[in-house]
Amino acid sequence: MPARHIAVIGTGYVGLTTGACLASLGHHVVCADADPHKVGRLRQAQVDILEPGLPELVAEGLDSGRLSFVQDSAGAAADADTVFLCLPTPMGAGGAADLAAVESVAAEIRSVLPEGCAVVNKSTVPVGTAERVAELLGRPDTTVVSNPEFLREGRAVHDFLHPDRIVVGADAPDAAEHVAGLYAALEAPVVLTDTASAELTKYAANFFLAMKLSFANNLATVCERFDADIAAVTVGIGHDPRIGGAFLQPGPGWGGSCLPKDTHALLTVCEQAGVEFPLLRATIETNVEHQRQLVERVAAGCAGPDGSLRGVRLALLGLAFKAGTSDLRDSPALAIARQLRERGAELYAYDPALSDTRPDLSDLLTLVDDPAQAAAGAAGCVVLTEWPQFHDLDWNAIARQLHRPIVYDFRNFLDPGRLAEAGLAWQGIGRTLSMTG
Ligand code: UDX
């Protein structure tokens, strides 16, 4: 496939990853963003999002001249044979996706798009958006294509360059082949379909992942009831390739900027279309109930003299929605922290990814720079994000600080033996100390 001229509108973690990776495949890419500060920093190869490999790819693209950054979306689109829309589609009122950014950019570029241009929806958009964008563009000589991303935060470059599959939805075969051809160097399986199927594929993938997680978390509760070990059960079922062992690690619930938004958006669009989706509703409700049960467990184990958490100090280790990112959007750790706070607990939290950014969470908790500082005088410690460095903390120092020597490991990932050596009682999810070997 010859090198193409590509415009990428929006330089968030999807847009910037898409632009930098397509440039690394040999294409000429112009990334546009409305934020002049962001464009200025990107022109200096200053990448503000935590994505391993991305700064290097941006620098490489700039040096080769294949990657550039502008503010002007129309200017970028005017010279492109392919325009990727990588725009925020936040959860709007009632859970539906807010398409304001997509609609605004479509209006901006409609008059300059070259004849035959492919306009590609990369961000997750509701089923039917490709048709909507085509209406907004009003350019029958162009084609709107759905090419959903399947990028995990913290692994976006890896996932882009090593895709399990490329999904391309288009109602014009030549446009589909054109977009699929951009990825030819990756030699990944290509699924060519219509736009609605491609759009729904993205939601179905994220729904299934969320369902698998709710299954694992719910199963952990069942294991507790029958004194079984969730780790053994998930390994036991994971050997069946129809099930697979990935994404069965119990945790504080699933969160992030995608799974919650996408599951709610899918449920909303189904409700609006009068389609029942009880499994989707149960997946969401199970996540909420799982977090409530974990809060209940901490409340019972760390209660003060009056039996409540009022005035009780708790240490939280980890606030990011998962390890490897500083992203707090829909973080399950914050969901649990809010419920503990609502019960009157005084929360002191440490997260290694927040030491620099220090977001203002003062209405919820006190951010501290050291796990032992968080533990000072606390009636218990709750681990909510699976930061690898938590394995090697000075658990003796933490034990000395804790008023009550208990650690709730809501990621089942610490070494209970190591904690026991420090005199700490480990409490996991769906498994007991005796099962941990
Ligand atoms: C997700 C999808 O994985 C990705 O394919 C899609 O393109 C975007 O949404 P991401 O939002 O980065 O990616 O999060 P992911 O890595 O999927 O984790 C989602 C949540 O599930 C996190 O809170 C994580 O901690 C939790 N999780 C994940 C578990 O609790 N257990 C697991 O085994 C895996």
XYZ file of C-alpha atoms and ligand atoms in Angstrom:
471
model
C 0.000 0.000 0.000
C 1.486 3.402 -0.930
C 2.033 5.976 1.815
C -1.184 7.849 2.344
C -1.915 11.442 3.364
C -3.828 11.209 6.622
C -5.400 13.811 8.897
C -6.134 12.882 12.510
C -8.544 15.226 14.275
C -8.113 15.112 18.050
C -4.873 14.241 19.848
C -6.052 12.463 22.979
C -4.705 8.995 23.765
C -6.600 7.519 20.772
C -5.799 10.299 18.291
C -2.164 10.779 19.213
C -1.534 7.036 19.290
C -3.288 6.622 15.927
C -1.356 9.487 14.320
C 2.063 8.530 15.661
C 1.607 4.827 14.851
C 0.297 5.467 11.315
C 3.302 7.731 10.726
C 5.577 4.937 11.973
C 3.976 2.709 9.299
C 5.179 5.181 6.657
C 2.126 7.368 6.129
C 2.155 11.183 6.097
C 0.089 12.279 9.066
C -1.127 15.723 10.148
C -2.680 15.741 13.625
C -5.024 18.614 14.440
C -6.173 19.729 17.869
C -8.164 22.782 18.910
C -5.936 23.284 21.975
C -3.021 25.559 20.972
C -1.090 24.674 24.129
C -1.289 20.970 23.351
C -0.283 21.564 19.692
C 2.678 23.646 20.828
C 3.909 20.971 23.204
C 3.423 18.158 20.674
C 5.486 20.096 18.139
C 8.270 19.860 20.728
C 7.560 16.117 21.129
C 6.207 16.855 24.627
C 3.661 14.070 25.235
C 1.547 14.662 28.360
C -0.258 11.331 28.421
C 1.300 8.299 30.081
C 1.625 5.857 27.149
C 4.826 3.771 26.944
C 6.499 4.170 23.538
C 4.377 7.127 22.452
C 6.899 9.933 23.113
C 9.505 8.037 21.103
C 7.095 7.510 18.172
C 6.074 11.190 18.222
C 9.727 12.289 18.202
C 10.519 9.816 15.401
C 7.558 11.070 13.360
C 8.568 14.701 13.773
C 12.199 13.963 12.877
C 11.183 12.011 9.747
C 8.785 14.771 8.696
C 5.960 12.218 8.446
C 4.171 13.586 11.523
C 3.117 17.183 12.162
C 0.733 19.035 14.460
C -1.614 21.901 13.641
C -4.606 23.641 15.180
C -6.569 23.908 11.975
C -8.740 20.820 11.366
C -9.968 22.097 8.010
C -6.418 22.779 6.835
C -5.367 19.259 7.847
C -8.392 17.666 6.167
C -8.047 19.618 2.921
C -4.907 17.708 1.901
C -5.880 14.271 3.196
C -7.183 11.178 1.445
C -8.197 9.850 4.884
C -9.482 11.838 7.867
C -9.626 10.070 11.247
C -12.060 11.514 13.805
C -10.564 10.781 17.238
C -12.803 13.005 19.313
C -14.186 12.742 22.832
C -17.625 11.143 23.024
C -18.285 11.578 26.775
C -21.279 10.113 28.548
C -24.020 12.674 28.110
C -27.323 13.091 29.921
C -28.957 9.788 30.739
C -25.921 7.779 29.653
C -26.103 8.467 25.917
C -22.851 9.457 24.190
C -22.443 13.195 23.609
C -21.514 13.734 19.935
C -21.083 17.511 20.072
C -17.359 17.363 19.232
C -17.952 15.024 16.278
C -20.742 17.227 14.940
C -18.661 20.387 15.328
C -15.659 18.984 13.438
C -17.866 17.508 10.707
C -19.282 20.981 10.095
C -15.751 22.423 10.053
C -14.329 20.055 7.447
C -17.343 19.363 5.211
C -16.527 22.021 2.608
C -12.789 21.245 2.265
C -12.772 17.455 2.081
C -11.175 16.286 -1.171
C -13.397 14.234 -3.478
C -13.234 10.539 -2.637
C -11.912 11.175 0.879
C -12.615 8.552 3.581
C -13.784 10.052 6.883
C -13.061 7.482 9.600
C -14.768 7.265 13.001
C -11.998 5.937 15.254
C -13.391 6.844 18.658
C -16.163 4.762 20.154
C -19.432 6.161 18.817
C -23.044 4.982 19.101
C -24.426 2.672 16.440
C -25.669 4.834 13.596
C -23.060 7.588 14.007
C -21.438 6.890 10.630
C -24.789 7.600 9.005
C -25.143 10.745 11.141
C -21.695 12.017 10.161
C -22.491 11.360 6.488
C -25.625 13.485 6.875
C -23.648 16.243 8.608
C -20.999 16.245 5.886
C -23.523 16.228 3.070
C -20.774 15.068 0.707
C -21.928 12.029 -1.292
C -18.514 12.076 -3.023
C -16.875 11.056 0.294
C -17.384 7.955 2.447
C -17.774 7.655 6.212
C -16.080 4.556 7.609
C -16.225 2.987 11.080
C -12.820 1.741 12.261
C -13.120 1.356 16.036
C -10.045 1.379 18.253
C -9.348 -1.444 20.702
C -6.628 0.305 22.675
C -6.092 -0.236 26.392
C -4.829 2.734 28.395
C -1.185 2.220 29.265
C -0.777 -0.217 26.351
C -2.169 1.888 23.508
C 0.956 1.814 21.304
C 1.377 -1.935 21.790
C -2.296 -2.595 21.065
C -2.243 -0.382 17.946
C 0.868 -2.036 16.477
C -0.149 -5.569 17.540
C -3.921 -5.625 16.951
C -5.912 -8.835 17.387
C -7.896 -7.639 14.411
C -8.719 -4.579 12.290
C -12.447 -3.908 12.080
C -13.613 -1.774 9.164
C -17.236 -0.883 8.577
C -18.098 0.813 5.303
C -20.977 0.800 2.862
C -18.561 1.275 -0.058
C -16.119 -1.640 -0.653
C -13.352 0.542 -2.111
C -13.424 2.794 0.973
C -13.239 -0.267 3.230
C -10.265 -1.652 1.310
C -8.606 1.763 1.402
C -8.874 2.049 5.194
C -7.932 -1.594 5.793
C -4.906 -1.038 3.541
C -3.517 1.625 5.883
C -2.770 -1.205 8.336
C -1.375 -3.657 5.776
C 2.088 -3.641 7.358
C 0.612 -5.003 10.605
C -0.580 -8.215 8.881
C -3.513 -8.497 11.269
C -6.833 -10.241 10.518
C -9.247 -7.763 8.900
C -13.008 -7.837 9.504
C -14.812 -5.998 6.703
C -18.452 -5.257 7.391
C -21.059 -2.487 7.315
C -20.816 0.581 9.561
C -23.509 -0.414 12.076
C -21.884 -3.819 12.644
C -18.457 -2.236 13.117
C -19.869 0.302 15.589
C -21.723 -2.380 17.526
C -18.603 -4.609 17.534
C -16.795 -2.035 19.650
C -19.603 -1.815 22.200
C -20.005 -5.589 22.212
C -16.289 -6.057 22.894
C -16.280 -3.668 25.852
C -19.552 -5.067 27.165
C -18.150 -8.598 27.036
C -14.982 -7.523 28.858
C -17.035 -5.797 31.550
C -19.316 -8.843 31.807
C -16.301 -11.119 32.224
C -15.031 -8.910 35.043
C -18.400 -8.773 36.761
C -18.536 -12.559 36.414
C -15.096 -12.891 38.101
C -15.975 -10.480 40.915
C -19.344 -12.111 41.512
C -17.765 -15.574 41.422
C -15.255 -14.383 44.050
C -18.147 -13.656 46.384
C -19.529 -17.143 45.737
C -16.077 -18.594 46.498
C -16.097 -16.813 49.846
C -19.441 -18.366 50.652
C -18.207 -21.880 49.861
C -14.657 -21.416 51.160
C -13.297 -21.966 47.647
C -10.309 -20.192 46.070
C -11.180 -17.792 43.211
C -7.585 -18.003 41.942
C -7.871 -21.786 41.533
C -11.338 -21.603 40.006
C -10.397 -18.940 37.419
C -7.266 -20.874 36.435
C -9.399 -24.014 36.277
C -11.928 -22.486 33.879
C -9.361 -20.383 31.996
C -7.680 -23.412 30.463
C -10.778 -23.819 28.296
C -9.914 -21.674 25.238
C -13.601 -20.829 24.899
C -13.301 -19.041 28.253
C -9.650 -17.970 28.391
C -7.785 -16.960 31.531
C -7.430 -13.236 30.805
C -9.626 -10.633 32.447
C -10.684 -12.860 35.345
C -8.644 -11.129 38.063
C -10.996 -9.979 40.863
C -10.664 -6.319 41.797
C -12.500 -3.333 43.302
C -14.808 -3.360 40.279
C -14.151 -2.249 36.721
C -13.722 1.428 35.783
C -11.773 3.750 33.530
C -12.754 6.123 30.760
C -14.205 3.407 28.532
C -15.951 0.387 30.071
C -18.371 2.407 32.256
C -19.095 4.940 29.492
C -19.545 2.313 26.789
C -21.707 -0.070 28.831
C -24.000 2.782 29.908
C -24.173 4.142 26.354
C -25.063 0.716 24.986
C -27.732 0.217 27.641
C -29.167 3.680 26.902
C -29.298 3.145 23.156
C -30.955 -0.262 23.677
C -33.545 1.194 26.033
C -34.251 3.992 23.532
C -34.630 1.389 20.800
C -36.919 -0.698 23.001
C -34.458 -3.617 23.074
C -34.112 -5.512 26.339
C -30.523 -6.345 27.385
C -30.834 -7.904 30.882
C -27.271 -9.282 30.836
C -25.880 -5.782 30.244
C -27.989 -4.324 33.025
C -26.890 -7.137 35.356
C -23.224 -6.560 34.435
C -23.470 -2.904 35.457
C -25.507 -3.618 38.591
C -23.127 -6.404 39.639
C -20.238 -3.946 39.488
C -22.053 -1.503 41.764
C -23.120 -4.234 44.209
C -19.592 -5.667 44.301
C -18.186 -2.292 45.354
C -20.904 -1.906 47.992
C -19.987 -5.293 49.464
C -16.288 -4.380 49.625
C -17.148 -1.130 51.419
C -19.343 -3.091 53.828
C -16.420 -5.406 54.577
C -14.071 -2.532 55.412
C -16.781 -0.840 57.485
C -17.301 -4.027 59.504
C -13.571 -4.665 60.004
C -12.467 -1.111 60.801
C -15.467 0.283 62.682
C -14.839 2.627 65.581
C -16.259 2.194 69.112
C -19.717 3.284 67.952
C -19.738 0.583 65.286
C -19.458 3.075 62.412
C -16.647 4.576 60.359
C -17.356 8.069 61.695
C -14.012 9.699 62.434
C -12.154 6.478 61.627
C -8.913 7.031 59.707
C -8.272 4.696 56.756
C -5.240 4.351 54.508
C -5.859 3.867 50.768
C -3.076 2.604 48.518
C -3.786 3.271 44.835
C -6.399 5.594 43.289
C -5.803 5.212 39.526
C -8.382 3.014 37.782
C -5.628 0.500 37.080
C -1.861 0.282 37.389
C 0.244 1.904 34.648
C -1.882 5.029 34.323
C -2.583 8.218 36.280
C -6.151 8.270 34.973
C -8.787 8.716 37.678
C -11.790 8.795 35.336
C -14.454 6.460 36.731
C -11.798 4.874 38.926
C -13.252 2.072 41.092
C -10.834 3.210 43.798
C -12.546 6.602 43.930
C -15.987 4.969 43.892
C -15.039 2.968 46.986
C -13.349 5.979 48.599
C -16.528 8.034 48.158
C -18.634 5.378 49.876
C -16.144 5.111 52.760
C -16.161 8.900 53.066
C -19.964 8.953 53.069
C -19.805 6.666 56.091
C -17.638 9.233 57.879
C -14.174 7.746 57.381
C -11.166 10.075 57.137
C -9.163 8.932 54.121
C -5.427 9.298 53.555
C -4.303 8.044 50.147
C -1.065 7.359 48.323
C -0.773 6.683 44.592
C 2.652 6.722 42.903
C 1.201 8.138 39.658
C -0.306 11.163 41.408
C 2.790 12.460 43.205
C 3.532 14.910 40.371
C 0.066 15.833 39.132
C -1.423 16.003 42.678
C -5.063 16.352 41.566
C -7.336 18.216 43.980
C -9.272 15.497 45.812
C -9.437 17.470 49.039
C -13.225 17.137 49.339
C -12.773 13.365 49.471
C -9.379 12.516 50.915
C -5.893 13.717 51.837
C -3.241 12.809 49.283
C 0.097 11.929 50.893
C 3.516 11.202 49.382
C 4.307 8.028 51.259
C 2.405 4.809 52.082
C 3.579 4.886 55.723
C 2.254 8.444 56.015
C -1.130 7.215 54.771
C -1.026 4.411 57.365
C -0.272 6.668 60.358
C -2.932 5.962 62.965
C -5.218 4.242 60.443
C -7.694 1.529 61.479
C -6.835 -0.383 58.341
C -5.203 -0.199 54.910
C -7.107 -0.743 51.648
C -5.161 -1.577 48.477
C -7.163 -0.524 45.402
C -4.700 -0.309 42.484
C -2.267 -3.066 41.537
C 0.905 -0.960 41.421
C 3.827 -3.413 41.218
C 5.860 -1.303 43.654
C 3.324 -2.109 46.384
C 4.857 -5.598 46.551
C 8.137 -4.142 47.809
C 6.826 -1.542 50.238
C 8.316 -1.439 53.718
C 5.408 -3.354 55.212
C 7.115 -3.357 58.599
C 7.065 0.446 58.594
C 3.431 0.403 57.510
C 2.603 -2.090 60.281
C 4.228 0.189 62.826
C 2.037 3.074 61.669
C -1.278 1.221 61.457
C -3.532 1.421 64.518
C -5.124 -1.856 63.381
C -2.790 -4.294 61.512
C -5.157 -5.234 58.675
C -4.648 -4.892 54.892
C -7.595 -5.303 52.513
C -5.971 -6.378 49.252
C -8.824 -5.682 46.817
C -6.596 -6.741 43.936
C -5.559 -10.122 45.389
C -2.063 -9.330 44.344
C 0.078 -8.817 47.452
C 2.127 -11.571 49.103
C 0.155 -12.513 52.233
C 3.202 -14.283 53.682
C 5.267 -11.119 53.467
C 2.522 -9.148 55.172
C 2.199 -11.808 57.857
C 5.943 -11.471 58.561
C 5.278 -7.793 59.238
C 2.451 -8.754 61.591
C -0.265 -7.705 59.171
C -3.515 -9.613 58.566
C -4.130 -9.912 54.814
C -7.704 -9.972 53.500
C -8.245 -10.712 49.806
C -11.326 -11.241 47.628
C -12.614 -14.775 47.157
C -9.674 -16.421 48.850
C -8.336 -16.797 52.391
C -4.800 -16.689 53.735
C -4.678 -20.488 53.989
C -5.220 -20.769 50.219
C -2.298 -18.559 49.299
C 0.412 -21.125 49.939
C -10.694 -1.015 27.844
C -10.608 -2.216 26.903
O -9.757 -3.214 27.482
C -10.016 -1.774 25.563
O -9.967 -2.862 24.662
C -10.884 -0.657 24.994
O -10.383 -0.223 23.740
C -10.947 0.495 25.964
O -11.447 0.057 27.230
P -9.075 0.331 29.405
O -10.186 1.297 29.606
O -7.690 0.840 29.241
O -9.381 -0.593 28.100
O -9.104 -0.605 30.682
P -8.839 -2.156 30.918
O -7.395 -2.444 30.864
O -9.751 -2.929 30.049
O -9.350 -2.303 32.443
C -10.692 -1.895 32.701
C -10.962 -2.077 34.193
O -11.015 -3.468 34.510
C -9.897 -1.468 35.086
O -10.520 -0.861 36.203
C -9.079 -2.693 35.521
O -8.455 -2.525 36.791
C -10.164 -3.752 35.607
N -9.659 -5.121 35.472
C -9.051 -5.507 34.305
C -9.857 -6.033 36.517
O -10.408 -5.681 37.560
N -9.417 -7.310 36.364
C -8.805 -7.743 35.218
O -8.442 -8.927 35.139
C -8.611 -6.804 34.159
